[in-house]
Tab-separated table of C-alpha atoms in Angstrom:
chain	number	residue	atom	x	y	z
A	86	UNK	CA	82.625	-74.198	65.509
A	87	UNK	CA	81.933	-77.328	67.718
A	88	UNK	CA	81.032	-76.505	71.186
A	89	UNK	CA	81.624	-79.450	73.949
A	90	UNK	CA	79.260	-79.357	76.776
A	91	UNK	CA	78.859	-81.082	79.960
A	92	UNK	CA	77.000	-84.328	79.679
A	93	UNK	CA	74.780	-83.035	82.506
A	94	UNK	CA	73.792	-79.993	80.760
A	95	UNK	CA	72.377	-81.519	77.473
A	96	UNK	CA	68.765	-81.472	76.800
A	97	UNK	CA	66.851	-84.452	76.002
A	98	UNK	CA	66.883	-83.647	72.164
A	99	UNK	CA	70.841	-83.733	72.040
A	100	UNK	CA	71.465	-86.753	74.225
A	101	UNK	CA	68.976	-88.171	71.971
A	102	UNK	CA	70.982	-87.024	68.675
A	103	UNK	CA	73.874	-88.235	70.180
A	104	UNK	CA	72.567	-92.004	71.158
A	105	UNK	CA	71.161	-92.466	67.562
A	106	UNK	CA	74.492	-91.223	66.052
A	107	UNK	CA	76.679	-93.499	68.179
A	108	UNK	CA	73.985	-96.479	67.070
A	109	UNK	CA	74.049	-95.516	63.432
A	110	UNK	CA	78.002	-95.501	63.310
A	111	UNK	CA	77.531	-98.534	64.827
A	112	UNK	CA	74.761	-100.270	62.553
A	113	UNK	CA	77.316	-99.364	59.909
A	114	UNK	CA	80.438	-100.806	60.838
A	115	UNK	CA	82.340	-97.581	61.358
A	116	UNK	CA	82.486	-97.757	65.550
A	117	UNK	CA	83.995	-100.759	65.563
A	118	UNK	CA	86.807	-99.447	63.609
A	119	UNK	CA	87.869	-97.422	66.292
A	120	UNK	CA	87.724	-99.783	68.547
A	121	UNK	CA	90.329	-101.830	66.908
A	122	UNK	CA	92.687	-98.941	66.315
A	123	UNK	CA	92.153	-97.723	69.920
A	124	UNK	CA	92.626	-101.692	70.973
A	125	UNK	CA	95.687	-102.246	68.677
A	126	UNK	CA	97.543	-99.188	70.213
A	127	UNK	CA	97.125	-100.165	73.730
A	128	UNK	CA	98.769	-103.013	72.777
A	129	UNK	CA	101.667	-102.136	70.741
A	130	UNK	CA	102.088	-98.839	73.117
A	131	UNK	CA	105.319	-100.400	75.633
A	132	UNK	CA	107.107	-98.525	77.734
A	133	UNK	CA	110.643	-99.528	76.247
A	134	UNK	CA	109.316	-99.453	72.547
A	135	UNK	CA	107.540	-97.464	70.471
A	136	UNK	CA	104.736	-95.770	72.273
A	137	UNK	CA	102.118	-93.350	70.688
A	138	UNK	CA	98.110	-93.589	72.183
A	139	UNK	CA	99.518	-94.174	75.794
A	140	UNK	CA	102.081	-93.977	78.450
A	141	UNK	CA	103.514	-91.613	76.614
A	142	UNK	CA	103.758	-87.762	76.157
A	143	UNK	CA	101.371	-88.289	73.285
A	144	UNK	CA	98.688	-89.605	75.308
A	145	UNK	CA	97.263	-86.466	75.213
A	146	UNK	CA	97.173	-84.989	71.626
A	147	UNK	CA	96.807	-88.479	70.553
A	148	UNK	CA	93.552	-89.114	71.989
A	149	UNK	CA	92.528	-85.443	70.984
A	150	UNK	CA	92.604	-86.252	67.315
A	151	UNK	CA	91.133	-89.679	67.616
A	152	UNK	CA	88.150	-88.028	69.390
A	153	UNK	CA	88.053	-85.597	66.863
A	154	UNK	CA	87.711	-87.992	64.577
A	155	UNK	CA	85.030	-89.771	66.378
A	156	UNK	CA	83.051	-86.292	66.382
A	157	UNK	CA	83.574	-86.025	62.903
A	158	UNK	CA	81.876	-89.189	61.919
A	159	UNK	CA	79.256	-88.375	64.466
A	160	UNK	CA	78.352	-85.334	62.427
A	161	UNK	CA	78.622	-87.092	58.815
A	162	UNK	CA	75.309	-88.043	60.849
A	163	UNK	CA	73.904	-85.431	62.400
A	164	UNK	CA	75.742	-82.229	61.905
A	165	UNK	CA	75.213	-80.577	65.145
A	166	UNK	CA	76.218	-83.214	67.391
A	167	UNK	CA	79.358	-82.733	69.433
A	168	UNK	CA	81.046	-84.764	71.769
A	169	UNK	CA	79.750	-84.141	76.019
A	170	UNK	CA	82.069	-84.443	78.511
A	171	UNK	CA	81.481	-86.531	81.539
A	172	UNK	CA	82.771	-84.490	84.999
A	173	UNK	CA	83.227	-87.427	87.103
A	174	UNK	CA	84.150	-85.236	89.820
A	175	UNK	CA	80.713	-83.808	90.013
A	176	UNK	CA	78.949	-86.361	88.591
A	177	UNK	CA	80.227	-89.388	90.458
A	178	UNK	CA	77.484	-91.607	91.397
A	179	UNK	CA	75.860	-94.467	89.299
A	180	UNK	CA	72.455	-92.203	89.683
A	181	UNK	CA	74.153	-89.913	88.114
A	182	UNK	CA	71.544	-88.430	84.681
A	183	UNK	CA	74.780	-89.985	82.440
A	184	UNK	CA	73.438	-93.355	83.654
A	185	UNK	CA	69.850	-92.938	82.695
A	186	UNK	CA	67.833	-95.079	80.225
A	187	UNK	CA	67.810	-92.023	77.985
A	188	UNK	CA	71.425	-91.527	77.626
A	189	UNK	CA	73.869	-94.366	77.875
A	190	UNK	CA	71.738	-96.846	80.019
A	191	UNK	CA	72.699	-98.234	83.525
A	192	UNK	CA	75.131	-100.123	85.943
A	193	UNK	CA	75.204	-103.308	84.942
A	194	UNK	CA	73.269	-106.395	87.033
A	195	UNK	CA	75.145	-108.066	89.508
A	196	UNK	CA	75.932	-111.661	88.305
A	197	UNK	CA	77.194	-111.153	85.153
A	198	UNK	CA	77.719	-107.293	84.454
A	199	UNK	CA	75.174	-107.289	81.942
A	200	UNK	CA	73.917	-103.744	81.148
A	201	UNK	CA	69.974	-104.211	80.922
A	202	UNK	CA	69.061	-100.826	80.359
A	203	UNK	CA	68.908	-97.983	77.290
A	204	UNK	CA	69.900	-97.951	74.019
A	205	UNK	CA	73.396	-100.054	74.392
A	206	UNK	CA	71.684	-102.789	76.485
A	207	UNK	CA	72.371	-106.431	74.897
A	208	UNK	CA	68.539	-106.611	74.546
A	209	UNK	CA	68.247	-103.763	72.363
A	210	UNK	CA	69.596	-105.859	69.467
A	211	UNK	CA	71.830	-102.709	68.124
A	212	UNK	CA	74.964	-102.471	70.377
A	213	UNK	CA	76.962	-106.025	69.319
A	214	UNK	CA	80.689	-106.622	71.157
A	215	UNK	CA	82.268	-107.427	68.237
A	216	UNK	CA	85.779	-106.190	69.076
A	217	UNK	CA	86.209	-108.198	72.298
A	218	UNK	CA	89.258	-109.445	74.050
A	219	UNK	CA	86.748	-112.593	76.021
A	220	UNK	CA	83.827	-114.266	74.634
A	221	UNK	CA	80.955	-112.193	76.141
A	222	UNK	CA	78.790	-110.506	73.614
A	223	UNK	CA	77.028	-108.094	76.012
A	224	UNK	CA	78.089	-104.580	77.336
A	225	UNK	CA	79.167	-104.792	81.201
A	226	UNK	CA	79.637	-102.511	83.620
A	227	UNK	CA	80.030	-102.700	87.184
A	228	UNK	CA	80.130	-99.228	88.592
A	229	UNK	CA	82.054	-98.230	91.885
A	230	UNK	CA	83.003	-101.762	92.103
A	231	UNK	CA	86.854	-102.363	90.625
A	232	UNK	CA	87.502	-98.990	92.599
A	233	UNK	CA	85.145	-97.949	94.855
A	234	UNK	CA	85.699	-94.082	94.368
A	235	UNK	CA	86.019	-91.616	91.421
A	236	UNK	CA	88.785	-88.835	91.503
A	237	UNK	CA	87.434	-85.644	93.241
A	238	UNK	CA	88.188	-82.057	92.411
A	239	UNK	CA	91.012	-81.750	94.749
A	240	UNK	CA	92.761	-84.571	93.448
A	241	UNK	CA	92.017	-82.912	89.519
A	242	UNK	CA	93.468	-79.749	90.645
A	243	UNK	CA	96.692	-81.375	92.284
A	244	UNK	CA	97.475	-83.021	89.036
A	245	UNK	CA	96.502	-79.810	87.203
A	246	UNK	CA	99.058	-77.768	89.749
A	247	UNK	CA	101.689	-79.480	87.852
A	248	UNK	CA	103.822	-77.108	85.719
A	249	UNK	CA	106.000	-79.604	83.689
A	250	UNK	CA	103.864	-81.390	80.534
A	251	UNK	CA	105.575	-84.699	80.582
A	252	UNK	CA	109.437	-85.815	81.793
A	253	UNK	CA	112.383	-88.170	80.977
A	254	UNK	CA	111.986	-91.105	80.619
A	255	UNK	CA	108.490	-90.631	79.084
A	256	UNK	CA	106.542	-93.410	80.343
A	257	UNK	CA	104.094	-95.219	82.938
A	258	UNK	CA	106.798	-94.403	85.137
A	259	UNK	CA	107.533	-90.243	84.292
A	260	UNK	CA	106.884	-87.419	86.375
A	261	UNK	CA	104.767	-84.426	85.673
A	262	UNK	CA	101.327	-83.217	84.188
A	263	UNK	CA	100.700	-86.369	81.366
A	264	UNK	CA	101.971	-88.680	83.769
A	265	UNK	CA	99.501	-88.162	86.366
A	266	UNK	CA	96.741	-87.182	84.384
A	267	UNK	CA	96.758	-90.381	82.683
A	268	UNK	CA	97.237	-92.359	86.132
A	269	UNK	CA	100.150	-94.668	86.500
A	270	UNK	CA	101.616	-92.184	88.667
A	271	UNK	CA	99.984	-89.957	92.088
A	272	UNK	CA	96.629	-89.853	92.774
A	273	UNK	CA	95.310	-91.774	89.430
A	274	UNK	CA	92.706	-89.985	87.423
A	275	UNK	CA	91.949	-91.423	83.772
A	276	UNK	CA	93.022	-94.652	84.306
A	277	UNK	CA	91.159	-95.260	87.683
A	278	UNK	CA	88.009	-93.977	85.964
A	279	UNK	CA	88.153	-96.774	83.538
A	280	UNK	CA	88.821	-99.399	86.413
A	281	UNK	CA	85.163	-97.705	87.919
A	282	UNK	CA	83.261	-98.042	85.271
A	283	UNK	CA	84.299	-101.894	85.360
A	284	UNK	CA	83.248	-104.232	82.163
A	285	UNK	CA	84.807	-103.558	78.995
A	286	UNK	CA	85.994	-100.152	80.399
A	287	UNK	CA	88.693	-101.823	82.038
A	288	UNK	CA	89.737	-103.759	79.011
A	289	UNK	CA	92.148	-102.648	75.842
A	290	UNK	CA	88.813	-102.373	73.775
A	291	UNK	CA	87.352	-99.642	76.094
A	292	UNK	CA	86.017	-97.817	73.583
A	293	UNK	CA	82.983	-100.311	73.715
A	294	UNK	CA	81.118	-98.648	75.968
A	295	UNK	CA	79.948	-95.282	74.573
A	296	UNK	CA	80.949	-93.189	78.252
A	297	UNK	CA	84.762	-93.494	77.047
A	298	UNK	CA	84.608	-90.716	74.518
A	299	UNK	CA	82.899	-88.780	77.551
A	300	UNK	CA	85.860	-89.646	79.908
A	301	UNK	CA	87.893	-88.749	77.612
A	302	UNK	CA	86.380	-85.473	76.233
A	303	UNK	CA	86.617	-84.625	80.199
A	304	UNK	CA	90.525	-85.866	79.965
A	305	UNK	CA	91.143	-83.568	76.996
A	306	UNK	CA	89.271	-80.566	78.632
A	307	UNK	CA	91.403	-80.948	81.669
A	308	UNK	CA	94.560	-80.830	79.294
A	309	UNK	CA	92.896	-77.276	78.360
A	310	UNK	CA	92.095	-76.148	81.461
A	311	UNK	CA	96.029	-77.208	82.107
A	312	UNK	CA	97.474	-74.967	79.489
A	313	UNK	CA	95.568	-72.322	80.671
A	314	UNK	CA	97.328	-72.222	84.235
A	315	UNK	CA	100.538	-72.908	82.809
A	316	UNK	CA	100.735	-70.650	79.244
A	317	UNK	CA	104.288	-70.780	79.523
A	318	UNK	CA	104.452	-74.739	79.506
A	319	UNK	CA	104.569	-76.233	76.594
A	320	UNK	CA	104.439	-79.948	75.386
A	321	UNK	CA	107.776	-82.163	75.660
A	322	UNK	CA	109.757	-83.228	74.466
A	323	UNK	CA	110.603	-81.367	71.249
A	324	UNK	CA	113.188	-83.234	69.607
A	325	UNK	CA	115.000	-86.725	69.468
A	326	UNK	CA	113.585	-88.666	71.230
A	327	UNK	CA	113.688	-92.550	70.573
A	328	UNK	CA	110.335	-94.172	70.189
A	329	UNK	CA	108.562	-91.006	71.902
A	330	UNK	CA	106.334	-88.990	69.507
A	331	UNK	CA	108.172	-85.341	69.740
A	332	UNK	CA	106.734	-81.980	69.711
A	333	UNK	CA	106.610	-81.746	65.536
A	334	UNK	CA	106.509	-85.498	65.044
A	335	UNK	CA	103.921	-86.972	62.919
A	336	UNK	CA	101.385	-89.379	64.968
A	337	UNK	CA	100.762	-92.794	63.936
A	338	UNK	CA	97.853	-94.064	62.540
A	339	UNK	CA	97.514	-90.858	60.451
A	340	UNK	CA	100.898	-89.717	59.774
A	341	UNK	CA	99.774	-86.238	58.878
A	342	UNK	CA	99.350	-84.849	61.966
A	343	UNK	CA	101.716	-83.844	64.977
A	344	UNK	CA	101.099	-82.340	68.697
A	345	UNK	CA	102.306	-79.385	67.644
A	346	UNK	CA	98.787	-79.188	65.112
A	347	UNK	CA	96.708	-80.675	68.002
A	348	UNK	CA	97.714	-78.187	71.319
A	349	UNK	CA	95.356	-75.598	70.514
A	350	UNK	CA	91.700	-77.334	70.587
A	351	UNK	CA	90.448	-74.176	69.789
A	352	UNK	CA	90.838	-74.482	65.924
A	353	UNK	CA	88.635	-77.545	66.527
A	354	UNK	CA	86.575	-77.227	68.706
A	355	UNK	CA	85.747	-75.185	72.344
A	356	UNK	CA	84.397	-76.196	75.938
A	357	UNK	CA	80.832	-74.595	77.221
B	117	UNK	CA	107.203	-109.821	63.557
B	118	UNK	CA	106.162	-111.029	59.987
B	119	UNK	CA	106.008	-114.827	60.729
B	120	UNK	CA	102.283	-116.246	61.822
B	121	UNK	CA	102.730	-116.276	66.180
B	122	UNK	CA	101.568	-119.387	68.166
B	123	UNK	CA	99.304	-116.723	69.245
B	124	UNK	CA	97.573	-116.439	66.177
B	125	UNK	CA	97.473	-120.136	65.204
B	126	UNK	CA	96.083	-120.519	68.947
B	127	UNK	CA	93.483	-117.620	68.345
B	128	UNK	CA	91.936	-118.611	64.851
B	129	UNK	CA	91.036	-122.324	66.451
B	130	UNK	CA	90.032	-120.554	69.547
B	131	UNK	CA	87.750	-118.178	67.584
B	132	UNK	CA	85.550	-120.641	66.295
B	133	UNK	CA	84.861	-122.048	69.693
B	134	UNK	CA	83.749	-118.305	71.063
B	135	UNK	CA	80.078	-119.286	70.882
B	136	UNK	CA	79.764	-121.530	73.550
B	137	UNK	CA	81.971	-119.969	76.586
B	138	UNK	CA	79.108	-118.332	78.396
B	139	UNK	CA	79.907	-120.682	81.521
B	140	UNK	CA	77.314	-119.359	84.521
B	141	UNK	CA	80.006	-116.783	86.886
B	142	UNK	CA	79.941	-117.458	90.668
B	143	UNK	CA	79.330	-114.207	92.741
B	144	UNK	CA	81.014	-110.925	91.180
B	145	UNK	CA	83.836	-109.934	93.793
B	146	UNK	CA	82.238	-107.304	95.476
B	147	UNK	CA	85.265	-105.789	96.803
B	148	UNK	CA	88.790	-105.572	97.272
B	149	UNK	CA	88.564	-107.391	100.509
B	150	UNK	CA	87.656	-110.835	98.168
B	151	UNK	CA	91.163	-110.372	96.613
B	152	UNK	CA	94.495	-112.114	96.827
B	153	UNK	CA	96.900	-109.811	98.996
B	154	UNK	CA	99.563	-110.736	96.790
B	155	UNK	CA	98.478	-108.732	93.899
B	156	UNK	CA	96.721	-105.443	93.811
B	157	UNK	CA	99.043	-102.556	93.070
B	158	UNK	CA	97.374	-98.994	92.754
B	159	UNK	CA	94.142	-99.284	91.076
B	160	UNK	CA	92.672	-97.597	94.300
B	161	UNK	CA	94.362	-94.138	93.524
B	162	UNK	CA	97.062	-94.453	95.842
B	163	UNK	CA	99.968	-94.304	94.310
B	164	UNK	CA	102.742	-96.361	92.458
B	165	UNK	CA	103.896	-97.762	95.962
B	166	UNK	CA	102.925	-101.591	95.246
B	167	UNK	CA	105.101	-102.057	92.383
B	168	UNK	CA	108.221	-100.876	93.263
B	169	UNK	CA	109.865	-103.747	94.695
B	170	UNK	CA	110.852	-104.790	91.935
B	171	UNK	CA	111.592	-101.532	89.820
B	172	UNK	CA	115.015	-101.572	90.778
B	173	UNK	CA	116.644	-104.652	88.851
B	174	UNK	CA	113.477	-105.634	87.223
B	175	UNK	CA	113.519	-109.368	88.256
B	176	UNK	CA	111.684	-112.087	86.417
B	177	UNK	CA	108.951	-113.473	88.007
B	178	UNK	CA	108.508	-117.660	88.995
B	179	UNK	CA	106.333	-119.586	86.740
B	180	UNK	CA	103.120	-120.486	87.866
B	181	UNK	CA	100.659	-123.156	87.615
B	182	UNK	CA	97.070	-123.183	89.835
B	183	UNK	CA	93.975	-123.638	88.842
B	184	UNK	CA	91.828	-120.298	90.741
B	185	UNK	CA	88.248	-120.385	90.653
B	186	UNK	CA	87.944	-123.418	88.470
B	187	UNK	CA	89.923	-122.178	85.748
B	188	UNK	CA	93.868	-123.298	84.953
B	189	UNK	CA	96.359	-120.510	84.927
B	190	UNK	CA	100.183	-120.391	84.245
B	191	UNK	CA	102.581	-118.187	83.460
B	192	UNK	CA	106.267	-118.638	82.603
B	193	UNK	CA	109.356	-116.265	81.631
B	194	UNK	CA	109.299	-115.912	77.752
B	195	UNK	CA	112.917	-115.946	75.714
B	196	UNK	CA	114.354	-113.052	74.396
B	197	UNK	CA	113.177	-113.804	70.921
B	198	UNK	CA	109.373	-113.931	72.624
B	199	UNK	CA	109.262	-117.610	73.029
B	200	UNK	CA	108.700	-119.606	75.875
B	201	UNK	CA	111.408	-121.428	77.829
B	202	UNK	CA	111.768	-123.795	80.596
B	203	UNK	CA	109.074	-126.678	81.965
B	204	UNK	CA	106.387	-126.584	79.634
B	205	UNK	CA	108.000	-128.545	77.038
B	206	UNK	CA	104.971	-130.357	75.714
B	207	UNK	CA	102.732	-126.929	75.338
B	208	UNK	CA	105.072	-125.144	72.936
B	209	UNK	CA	105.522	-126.658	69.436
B	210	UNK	CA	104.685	-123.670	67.841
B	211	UNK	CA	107.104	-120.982	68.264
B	212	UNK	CA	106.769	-117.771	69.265
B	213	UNK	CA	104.730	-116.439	72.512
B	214	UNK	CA	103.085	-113.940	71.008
B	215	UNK	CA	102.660	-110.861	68.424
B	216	UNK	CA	104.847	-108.432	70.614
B	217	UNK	CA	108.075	-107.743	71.514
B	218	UNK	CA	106.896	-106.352	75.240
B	219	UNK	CA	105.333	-109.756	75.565
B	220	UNK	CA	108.845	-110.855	78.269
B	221	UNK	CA	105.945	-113.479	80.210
B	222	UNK	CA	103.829	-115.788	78.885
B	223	UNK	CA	100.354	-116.120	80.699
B	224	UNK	CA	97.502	-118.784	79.966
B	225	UNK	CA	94.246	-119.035	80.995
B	226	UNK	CA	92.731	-122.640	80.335
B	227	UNK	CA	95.264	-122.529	77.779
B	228	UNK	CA	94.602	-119.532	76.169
B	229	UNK	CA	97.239	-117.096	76.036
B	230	UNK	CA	96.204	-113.383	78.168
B	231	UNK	CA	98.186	-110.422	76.414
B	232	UNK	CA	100.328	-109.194	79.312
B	233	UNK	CA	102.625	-106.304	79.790
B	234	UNK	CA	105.657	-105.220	82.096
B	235	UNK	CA	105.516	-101.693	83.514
B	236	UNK	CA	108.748	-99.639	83.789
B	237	UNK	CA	108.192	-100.003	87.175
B	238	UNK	CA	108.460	-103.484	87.190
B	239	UNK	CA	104.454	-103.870	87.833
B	240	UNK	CA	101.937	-105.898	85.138
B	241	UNK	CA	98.758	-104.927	83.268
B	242	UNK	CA	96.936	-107.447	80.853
B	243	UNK	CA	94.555	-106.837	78.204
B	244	UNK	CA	91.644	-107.570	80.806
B	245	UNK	CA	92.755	-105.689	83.055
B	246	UNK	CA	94.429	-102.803	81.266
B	247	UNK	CA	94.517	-99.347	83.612
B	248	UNK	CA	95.196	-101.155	86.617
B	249	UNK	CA	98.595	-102.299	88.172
B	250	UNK	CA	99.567	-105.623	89.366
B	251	UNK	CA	102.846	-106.679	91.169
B	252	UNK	CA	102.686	-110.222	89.709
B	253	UNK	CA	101.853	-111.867	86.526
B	254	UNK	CA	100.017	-114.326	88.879
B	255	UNK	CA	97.932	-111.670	90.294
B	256	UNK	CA	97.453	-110.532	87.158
B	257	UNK	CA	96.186	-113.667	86.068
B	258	UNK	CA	93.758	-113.903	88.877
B	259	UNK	CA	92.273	-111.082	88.658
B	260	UNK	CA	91.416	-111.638	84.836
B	261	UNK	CA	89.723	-114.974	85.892
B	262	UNK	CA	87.626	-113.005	88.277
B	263	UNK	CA	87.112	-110.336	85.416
B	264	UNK	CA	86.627	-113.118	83.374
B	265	UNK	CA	83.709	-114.418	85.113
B	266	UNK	CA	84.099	-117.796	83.490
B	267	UNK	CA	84.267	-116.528	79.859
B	268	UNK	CA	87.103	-117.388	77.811
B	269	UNK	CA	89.539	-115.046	76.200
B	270	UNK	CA	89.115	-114.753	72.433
B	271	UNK	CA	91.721	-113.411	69.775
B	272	UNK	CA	93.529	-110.032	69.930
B	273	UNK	CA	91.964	-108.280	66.910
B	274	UNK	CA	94.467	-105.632	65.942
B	275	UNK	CA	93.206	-104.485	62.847
């Protein structure tokens, strides 16, 4: 069974593992994959349409399975690597140990964005944009700049408070738990931890810089942490609902898999 | 939509020219106080309060056409069927605005077309600028130029 730990917690051995996995999916093509599919969703997810990977109810078991297939392909690698979470309520400067040349490299310089530093750098030769929405072939970030403060703790356990999953009309614009977890609504939490990072974290092909399967592990933990305070809440809605995923609908791009298979992680996976 | 989009006709000429956009930025905005007050809705964790003026009846923005920071931008109301309509006769030859059917504005920078979206709440994202809220597609378009950093958009790869 996969264990997920906090980034901070890892020893120098498994942020290693994990760096050289991430490269080697890279080196081979297979990264960039899911940056299209992630990409191609964020796109075709509207409000008024059909809408799957965000804005929607799905958000959430969604972006479990495509992390746990990220994780998988991490371990056709190296077997024991899992996928760290980033708490970016504790861990919410850029000298944060997340940031460090031995883990996913620095802010990027001021000028241009460019990241400069660690194994994604430009100048390392092995971290290529090749999914990009503008021309620039260089990972960017520019931390604490598009927003100049992460979500704290208080502001993660308002949103967790929240005792309904997801509401009518199941969009940017809904009440409850997925709603405000995902941002477009109260005090913003995944989505203004994208506009922080800054570069190609802000962008529909965010999954070019390597710290968006940590936001997101931390996203999906919160969603467990959620269930936990509210056992008696489940995920909505369960039935007929126009261009919403329901409760025992099959997800697009794998049709073969629903949130009903996805709400308990523990048949995948648990959190240190 | 099966039928090749302007978009992609636009994007496979634009592709070729990718290598050579690397145009020198000015400063990076160093904070929200170097921004247009017209635009910002709630990337700053406050709320949905920006965009709400025009949840109620959802009204179609004016076109637009500036340049900002040295680069050209313009937006215009697409047609129902996704193309563009009204005053830019001579740019649109080709047909359809784009690949999607949420596509209801047409933005261009330096006549590239900038995948944009409508919220429910009547405020904007763009493919630059995609988990943060604008009230206008020209603030949108703005802000992507000073994402942008003088770099020009390439193609939407979908896969």
């Amino acid at each position: 069974m996969a264990v997920r730990k906090n980034q901070a917690d890892l020893t120098a051995t498994e942020k290693r593992n994990f760096v050289d996995a991430v490269l080697e999916l890279k080196s081979s093509g297979r990264y960039d994959e899911f940056i299209n599919t992630h990409n191609a969703f964020i796109i075709g997810d509207t409000d008024n349409g059909e809408r799957t990977g965000h804005r929607s109810p799905s958000f959430l078991p969604w972006h479990r399975r495509f992390l746990i297939q990220f994780e998988e392909a991490l371990q056709s690698i190296t077997p024991s690597v899992t996928l760290p979470y980033w708490d970016w309520t504790v861990d919410r400067t850029p000298r944060s140990s997340l940031w460090a040349d031995d883990f996913l490299g620095g802010d990027g310089r001021s000028g241009d964005g460019r990241v400069t530093s660690g194994s994604f750098a430009f100048g390392s030769g092995k971290w290529p944009m090749n999914i990009r929405v503008d021309g620039r072939t260089f990972l960017r970030r520019s931390l604490g700049t598009g927003v100049r403060e992460l979500p704290t703790r208080a502001e993660v356990d308002q949103v967790l408070a929240m005792p309904v999953y997801d509401a009518a009309p199941w969009n940017s614009s809904s009440d409850g738990f997925r709603n405000n977890i995902e941002g477009w609504r109260g005090p913003n939490l995944h989505n203004r931890v994208h506009v922080w990072v800054g570069g190609q974290m802000t962008t529909g092909a965010s999954p070019n810089d390597p710290v968006f399967w940590l936001h997101h592990c931390f996203i999906d933990k919160l969603w467990a942490d959620w269930q936990r305070l509210h056992p008696k809440s489940g995920y909505l809605p369960t039935g007929n609902t126009p261009n919403v995923v329901d409760l025992n609908d099959t997800m697009k791009p794998w049709n073969d898999v629903t949130p009903a298979d996805l709400l308990d992680h523990t048949k995948f996976y648990t959190y240190a | 939509m099966s039928r090749l989009t302007r978009r992609q006709v636009l994007y496979s000429s634009a592709a070729a020219l990718t290598g050579a956009v690397l145009a020198a930025p000015a400063a990076f905005p160093a904070s929200a106080a170097g921004r247009p007050a017209d635009g910002h809705g709630h990337s700053a964790g406050h709320g949905h309060s920006a965009g709400h003026g025009h949840s109620a009846g959802h009204q179609m923005p004016e076109p637009f056409d500036e340049v900002y920071q040295g680069r050209h931008i313009e937006g215009w109301p697409a047609d129902d069927d996704g193309s563009p309509d009204g005053g830019h006769g001579g740019h649109h030859t080709g047909g359809a605005a784009g690949p999607h059917e949420g596509m209801d504005f047409v933005v261009r920078i330096d006549n590239d077309d900038l995948h944009v979206m409508r919220n429910a709440d009547g405020t904007w994202i763009s493919l630059v600028n995609h988990y943060e809220t604008f009230t206008t597609p020209r603030a949108l378009a703005r802000a992507a130029v000073r994402e942008l950093q003088g770099a020009e958009l390439v193609p939407v790869v979908t896969g």
